[in-house]
Tab-separated table of C-alpha atoms in Angstrom:
chain	number	residue	atom	x	y	z
A	47	MET	CA	85.057	55.120	161.653
A	48	LYS	CA	82.080	54.971	159.172
A	49	VAL	CA	82.798	57.771	156.969
A	50	ALA	CA	80.427	59.445	154.235
A	51	VAL	CA	82.122	61.553	151.069
A	52	VAL	CA	78.815	63.514	149.741
A	53	GLY	CA	80.010	64.805	146.137
A	54	ALA	CA	82.697	62.342	145.806
A	55	THR	CA	82.692	62.564	141.889
A	56	GLY	CA	82.881	66.275	142.031
A	57	MET	CA	86.609	67.879	141.448
A	58	VAL	CA	86.525	68.311	145.106
A	59	GLY	CA	85.225	65.323	146.154
A	60	ASN	CA	87.932	63.207	143.975
A	61	VAL	CA	90.682	65.466	145.528
A	62	MET	CA	89.279	64.590	148.919
A	63	LEU	CA	89.628	60.406	148.123
A	64	GLN	CA	92.764	61.073	146.917
A	65	VAL	CA	93.983	62.865	150.974
A	66	LEU	CA	92.338	60.600	152.461
A	67	ALA	CA	94.334	57.415	150.906
A	68	GLU	CA	97.345	59.539	151.396
A	69	ARG	CA	96.766	60.233	155.288
A	70	ASN	CA	95.581	56.601	155.848
A	71	PHE	CA	92.558	58.184	157.173
A	72	PRO	CA	90.925	55.921	159.450
A	73	ILE	CA	88.009	54.302	157.767
A	74	THR	CA	86.641	51.212	158.524
A	75	GLU	CA	83.331	52.028	155.927
A	76	LEU	CA	83.200	54.456	153.002
A	77	LEU	CA	80.252	55.421	151.361
A	78	LEU	CA	80.386	57.427	148.062
A	79	VAL	CA	77.757	59.687	147.931
A	80	ALA	CA	76.293	61.957	144.858
A	81	SER	CA	73.657	63.532	143.565
A	82	GLU	CA	70.228	61.121	142.201
A	83	ARG	CA	72.004	61.051	138.695
A	84	SER	CA	75.345	60.066	139.915
A	85	LYS	CA	73.664	56.962	141.735
A	86	GLY	CA	74.675	53.792	140.904
A	87	LYS	CA	78.550	54.850	139.377
A	88	GLN	CA	81.535	53.108	140.710
A	89	ILE	CA	84.946	54.606	142.094
A	90	GLU	CA	88.208	53.310	142.971
A	91	TYR	CA	89.772	54.337	146.333
A	92	ASN	CA	92.248	51.927	147.718
A	93	GLY	CA	92.350	49.581	145.128
A	94	LYS	CA	88.309	48.664	145.806
A	95	THR	CA	85.552	49.708	143.722
A	96	TYR	CA	82.584	51.489	145.133
A	97	THR	CA	79.463	52.073	143.810
A	98	VAL	CA	78.221	55.958	144.832
A	99	ILE	CA	74.892	55.618	146.768
A	100	GLY	CA	72.675	58.517	147.134
A	101	LEU	CA	72.090	61.357	150.023
A	102	GLN	CA	68.993	59.456	152.272
A	103	ASP	CA	70.769	55.618	151.615
A	104	ALA	CA	74.027	57.940	153.140
A	105	VAL	CA	71.755	59.292	155.948
A	106	ASP	CA	70.227	56.093	156.693
A	107	ALA	CA	73.681	54.748	156.831
A	108	LYS	CA	74.057	56.790	160.017
A	109	PRO	CA	77.788	57.969	158.977
A	110	ASP	CA	80.419	58.569	161.819
A	111	ILE	CA	81.680	61.904	159.659
A	112	ALA	CA	80.236	63.039	156.646
A	113	LEU	CA	82.598	65.131	154.550
A	114	PHE	CA	80.830	67.626	152.280
A	115	SER	CA	81.640	69.127	149.064
A	116	ALA	CA	78.036	69.241	146.955
A	117	GLY	CA	77.108	73.030	146.890
A	118	GLY	CA	75.662	75.344	149.281
A	119	SER	CA	72.257	74.366	148.533
A	120	THR	CA	72.824	70.478	149.147
A	121	SER	CA	74.673	71.800	152.412
A	122	GLU	CA	72.020	73.694	153.426
A	123	GLU	CA	69.491	70.394	152.796
A	124	TRP	CA	70.983	67.690	153.983
A	125	ALA	CA	74.014	68.815	156.179
A	126	PRO	CA	70.916	69.023	159.162
A	127	LYS	CA	69.788	65.496	158.197
A	128	PHE	CA	73.082	63.580	158.412
A	129	ALA	CA	73.446	65.455	162.169
A	130	GLU	CA	70.351	64.820	162.833
A	131	VAL	CA	71.681	60.900	162.526
A	132	GLY	CA	74.542	61.903	165.273
A	133	CYS	CA	76.675	62.524	162.276
A	134	THR	CA	79.533	64.995	162.461
A	135	VAL	CA	79.700	67.191	159.198
A	136	VAL	CA	82.353	69.173	158.195
A	137	ASP	CA	81.249	71.165	155.213
A	138	ASN	CA	83.229	72.587	152.253
A	139	SER	CA	80.833	75.430	151.013
A	140	SER	CA	79.932	78.546	151.786
A	141	ALA	CA	76.335	77.508	153.070
A	142	TRP	CA	76.767	77.778	157.188
A	143	ARG	CA	80.172	80.043	157.101
A	144	MET	CA	79.209	82.855	158.469
A	145	ASP	CA	76.233	81.397	160.781
A	146	PRO	CA	76.739	82.570	164.222
A	147	SER	CA	75.291	79.175	165.045
A	148	LYS	CA	78.385	77.235	163.123
A	149	LYS	CA	82.467	77.166	163.801
A	150	LEU	CA	84.575	78.201	160.823
A	151	ILE	CA	87.560	76.431	161.152
A	152	VAL	CA	91.343	76.321	160.129
A	153	PRO	CA	92.689	73.349	162.664
A	154	GLU	CA	95.985	74.859	162.808
A	155	ILE	CA	94.542	78.344	164.193
A	156	ASN	CA	91.346	77.644	165.876
A	157	GLY	CA	90.826	73.679	165.966
A	158	ASN	CA	90.750	74.095	169.688
A	159	GLU	CA	86.932	75.791	169.777
A	160	LEU	CA	85.537	72.305	168.244
A	161	THR	CA	83.265	70.531	170.926
A	162	LYS	CA	81.529	67.231	170.642
A	163	GLU	CA	78.302	69.568	170.486
A	164	ASP	CA	79.795	71.030	167.073
A	165	LYS	CA	77.847	68.511	164.446
A	166	ILE	CA	78.117	70.993	161.719
A	167	ILE	CA	81.572	72.486	161.038
A	168	ALA	CA	82.187	75.249	158.291
A	169	ASN	CA	85.610	74.674	156.350
A	170	PRO	CA	86.541	78.295	154.846
A	171	ASN	CA	87.046	79.854	151.342
A	172	CYS	CA	89.810	78.231	149.741
A	173	SER	CA	91.738	81.811	149.106
A	174	THR	CA	90.509	82.754	153.025
A	175	ILE	CA	92.518	79.626	154.531
A	176	GLN	CA	96.094	80.503	152.951
A	177	MET	CA	95.860	83.700	153.701
A	178	VAL	CA	94.995	83.875	157.355
A	179	LEU	CA	97.165	80.208	158.171
A	180	ALA	CA	100.152	82.977	157.104
A	181	LEU	CA	98.568	85.801	158.817
A	182	ALA	CA	97.573	84.327	162.231
A	183	PRO	CA	101.119	84.028	163.449
A	184	LEU	CA	102.023	87.738	162.613
A	185	HIS	CA	98.023	88.828	163.808
A	186	ASN	CA	99.236	87.891	167.251
A	187	LYS	CA	102.140	89.380	167.574
A	188	TYR	CA	101.978	92.572	165.600
A	189	LYS	CA	97.822	93.271	165.595
A	190	MET	CA	96.497	93.456	162.350
A	191	LYS	CA	94.870	97.177	162.071
A	192	ARG	CA	93.910	96.940	157.523
A	193	LEU	CA	94.897	94.071	154.947
A	194	VAL	CA	94.642	95.036	151.089
A	195	ILE	CA	94.406	91.963	149.401
A	196	SER	CA	94.548	90.536	145.263
A	197	THR	CA	93.754	86.821	144.662
A	198	TYR	CA	95.157	85.602	141.771
A	199	GLN	CA	92.905	82.442	141.533
A	200	SER	CA	92.793	79.803	139.007
A	201	VAL	CA	90.436	78.118	137.048
A	202	SER	CA	89.759	74.753	139.008
A	203	GLY	CA	88.183	77.629	141.784
A	204	THR	CA	85.474	77.600	139.282
A	205	GLY	CA	85.041	74.407	138.616
A	206	VAL	CA	85.032	71.089	135.628
A	207	GLN	CA	84.009	73.304	132.927
A	208	ALA	CA	86.065	75.995	133.756
A	209	VAL	CA	88.945	73.900	133.252
A	210	ARG	CA	87.280	72.167	130.634
A	211	GLN	CA	87.085	76.314	128.810
A	212	LEU	CA	91.158	76.866	129.530
A	213	ASP	CA	91.982	73.533	127.567
A	214	ASN	CA	89.723	74.054	124.683
A	215	GLU	CA	90.859	77.703	124.460
A	216	GLU	CA	94.509	76.415	124.177
A	217	LYS	CA	94.011	73.959	122.157
A	218	GLY	CA	91.479	76.231	119.995
A	219	ILE	CA	88.779	74.523	120.325
A	220	GLU	CA	85.373	75.997	120.440
A	221	GLY	CA	83.364	74.705	123.575
A	222	GLU	CA	81.084	75.364	126.667
A	223	MET	CA	82.133	78.404	128.378
A	224	ALA	CA	82.068	78.870	132.204
A	225	TYR	CA	82.396	82.198	131.978
A	226	ASN	CA	81.636	85.561	129.976
A	227	TYR	CA	84.874	85.636	128.154
A	228	PRO	CA	87.803	84.124	127.107
A	229	ILE	CA	89.875	83.082	130.002
A	230	TYR	CA	92.739	81.725	127.431
A	231	ARG	CA	95.179	85.173	127.352
A	232	ASN	CA	93.477	86.375	130.126
A	233	ALA	CA	92.683	87.558	133.632
A	234	ILE	CA	89.315	88.295	134.813
A	235	PRO	CA	88.335	90.622	137.068
A	236	HIS	CA	84.997	88.917	138.323
A	237	CYS	CA	84.812	85.479	140.874
A	238	ASP	CA	81.846	84.693	142.402
A	239	VAL	CA	78.815	86.598	141.428
A	240	PHE	CA	78.297	90.722	142.099
A	241	LEU	CA	77.015	91.912	144.811
A	242	GLU	CA	75.051	95.568	145.420
A	243	ASN	CA	78.325	97.048	146.600
A	244	GLY	CA	79.868	96.158	143.323
A	245	TYR	CA	82.132	93.880	145.141
A	246	THR	CA	82.066	90.082	144.305
A	247	LYS	CA	80.515	87.613	146.385
A	248	GLU	CA	84.244	85.793	146.865
A	249	GLU	CA	85.599	89.435	147.426
A	250	MET	CA	83.156	89.493	150.589
A	251	LYS	CA	84.089	86.122	152.086
A	252	LEU	CA	87.703	87.785	151.987
A	253	VAL	CA	86.579	90.628	153.878
A	254	LYS	CA	84.341	88.660	156.598
A	255	GLU	CA	85.745	85.142	157.292
A	256	PRO	CA	89.580	86.243	158.215
A	257	LYS	CA	87.319	87.962	161.458
A	258	LYS	CA	85.756	84.884	162.178
A	259	ILE	CA	88.701	82.272	161.932
A	260	LEU	CA	90.376	85.060	164.492
A	261	SER	CA	88.038	85.826	166.219
A	262	ASP	CA	88.348	89.623	165.892
A	263	ASP	CA	86.481	91.999	163.618
A	264	SER	CA	88.808	95.134	164.693
A	265	PHE	CA	90.938	94.985	161.558
A	266	SER	CA	89.558	96.515	158.327
A	267	VAL	CA	89.995	94.662	154.930
A	268	THR	CA	89.404	95.042	151.388
A	269	ALA	CA	89.725	92.992	148.419
A	270	THR	CA	90.087	92.269	144.387
A	271	ALA	CA	89.554	88.515	143.264
A	272	VAL	CA	90.926	88.246	139.762
A	273	ARG	CA	90.238	84.820	137.634
A	274	ILE	CA	93.586	84.619	135.748
A	275	PRO	CA	94.326	80.860	132.853
A	276	THR	CA	96.141	78.449	135.737
A	277	ALA	CA	94.849	75.270	136.342
A	278	GLY	CA	95.385	75.023	139.813
A	279	GLY	CA	96.690	77.074	142.667
A	280	HIS	CA	95.675	80.348	143.773
A	281	SER	CA	97.876	83.447	144.787
A	282	GLU	CA	97.469	86.387	146.357
A	283	ALA	CA	99.011	89.508	147.023
A	284	VAL	CA	99.075	90.534	150.589
A	285	ASN	CA	99.253	94.414	151.960
A	286	VAL	CA	99.267	93.767	155.943
A	287	GLN	CA	99.467	97.102	158.056
A	288	PHE	CA	100.239	96.474	161.801
A	289	GLU	CA	99.260	98.472	164.913
A	290	ASN	CA	102.529	97.686	166.025
A	291	ASP	CA	106.112	97.670	164.121
A	292	PHE	CA	107.357	94.503	163.075
A	293	ASP	CA	111.281	93.491	162.323
A	294	LEU	CA	111.444	91.253	159.051
A	295	ALA	CA	113.979	88.390	160.076
A	296	GLU	CA	111.239	87.643	163.353
A	297	VAL	CA	108.407	87.859	160.118
A	298	ARG	CA	110.361	85.236	158.516
A	299	GLN	CA	110.783	83.377	162.144
A	300	LEU	CA	107.147	83.431	162.942
A	301	LEU	CA	105.963	82.195	159.443
A	302	THR	CA	108.678	79.520	159.320
A	303	ASP	CA	107.162	78.264	162.997
A	304	MET	CA	103.443	78.657	161.840
A	305	PRO	CA	102.853	74.548	161.123
A	306	GLY	CA	101.375	74.299	157.767
A	307	ILE	CA	103.207	77.258	156.306
A	308	ILE	CA	106.628	77.181	153.980
A	309	VAL	CA	108.686	80.151	153.667
A	310	SER	CA	110.009	80.178	150.224
A	311	ASP	CA	111.933	83.833	149.694
A	312	ASP	CA	115.101	83.975	148.297
A	313	LEU	CA	115.407	86.422	145.960
A	314	ASP	CA	119.072	86.475	144.877
A	315	ASN	CA	117.820	82.417	143.414
A	316	ASN	CA	114.948	83.875	142.074
A	317	VAL	CA	113.141	81.751	144.722
A	318	TYR	CA	109.464	82.791	145.452
A	319	PRO	CA	106.134	81.105	145.471
A	320	MET	CA	104.513	80.409	142.559
A	321	PRO	CA	101.008	77.570	141.953
A	322	ILE	CA	103.534	75.297	139.575
A	323	HIS	CA	105.377	74.977	142.967
A	324	ALA	CA	102.158	74.565	144.876
A	325	HIS	CA	100.455	72.300	142.995
A	326	ASN	CA	99.706	68.632	144.450
A	327	LYS	CA	101.135	69.959	148.296
A	328	ASP	CA	99.397	70.818	151.511
A	329	GLU	CA	101.419	73.330	152.509
A	330	VAL	CA	100.895	77.369	152.127
A	331	PHE	CA	104.017	78.740	150.566
A	332	VAL	CA	104.828	82.474	151.199
A	333	GLY	CA	107.516	84.633	149.612
A	334	ARG	CA	108.139	88.131	148.780
A	335	LEU	CA	108.715	89.765	151.857
A	336	ARG	CA	108.869	93.242	152.641
A	337	ARG	CA	107.715	96.235	153.953
A	338	ASP	CA	105.511	98.789	152.266
A	339	GLU	CA	107.940	101.866	152.180
A	340	SER	CA	104.742	104.117	151.482
A	341	GLN	CA	103.859	103.675	155.085
A	342	PRO	CA	104.406	102.621	158.550
A	343	ASN	CA	104.223	99.292	160.087
A	344	THR	CA	103.406	97.606	156.919
A	345	LEU	CA	104.450	94.238	155.433
A	346	ASN	CA	104.014	93.413	151.566
A	347	MET	CA	103.653	89.326	151.295
A	348	TRP	CA	102.241	86.736	148.383
A	349	ILE	CA	100.853	84.023	149.525
A	350	VAL	CA	100.365	80.631	147.516
A	351	ALA	CA	98.534	77.360	148.180
A	352	ASP	CA	96.557	74.349	145.827
A	353	ASN	CA	93.120	75.762	146.010
A	354	LEU	CA	92.061	72.277	145.802
A	355	ARG	CA	94.072	70.732	148.502
A	356	LYS	CA	94.692	73.224	151.819
A	357	GLY	CA	92.593	75.429	149.990
A	358	ALA	CA	89.079	72.911	150.058
A	359	ALA	CA	89.950	68.971	150.638
A	360	THR	CA	92.932	68.668	152.838
A	361	ASN	CA	91.563	71.075	155.275
A	362	THR	CA	88.391	69.779	155.722
A	363	ILE	CA	89.933	65.953	156.566
A	364	GLN	CA	92.109	67.908	158.375
A	365	ILE	CA	89.359	69.135	160.622
A	366	ALA	CA	88.117	65.314	160.480
A	367	GLU	CA	91.320	64.477	161.948
A	368	TYR	CA	91.160	66.687	164.587
A	369	LEU	CA	87.829	65.670	165.723
A	370	ILE	CA	89.261	61.977	166.179
A	371	GLU	CA	92.547	62.944	167.765
A	372	ASN	CA	90.289	64.562	170.400
A	373	GLY	CA	87.782	62.318	170.694
A	374	LEU	CA	84.894	64.668	169.434
A	375	VAL	CA	83.442	62.107	167.538
């Protein structure tokens, strides 16, 4: 399997290489690809040193699979060029997510939608992935009516510059800022850019993407996304109203049985999901399961995952694994 990692020098690209190695992904030839300014850089993978190549060189090499994490504009321009030479692209940017001709995939939920004809496959937003993984089994059983989501997202979701800003501010060093305000000892209710409706792009991803992944637009969603001073791991408070009533013990069992979910919910021993526990793990952790006593058929839950792994790199690689296992590449 000839595999290209596009955006190999970036934060997610770095994690992709780590996850590929951990999962023994079947690679016969590895192409590490980045922008012109990163061409010629040396990167080590599995004890071997590779030289970073440019996008055109990667297209000319005709890889079987290209794992993209290089930003939306790069994906829009280059993913079709890779697809034209027969390569299957799994794209981690927002470029193709809501394109009706492209599939938006979380393998545990809708991997079975994939076919050989899908040459550009979209990886959902990080905060969407962890949420839908927890909601899918519950939606199947009780049918969701309305979701109210509040996210508490780490600075790594913004990128290297934001991680550096937090580090600098913790040490009292003045430096380049990724945000309009200090993030240390602060919470900024502003993830991505503001849109005309007053919501941010991140919030609207949470509104739209679950409907596409679950192939159901009958439920309504509202969201508030907040950036907090954690280095990694996104947390979400999710209030979900169902059409049908539920049993809490059954909810726990449905979540326990869902691949990729770990129920972490033992209040007697103060056990609940936190970013510090999700760090460097591929699972999504769910806890604080309780009824919303203010209205019927409504559940409160707290969902945490490593946004660079299941929220980005791992889900991308799991899509590629699904394609290989099912003879689609």
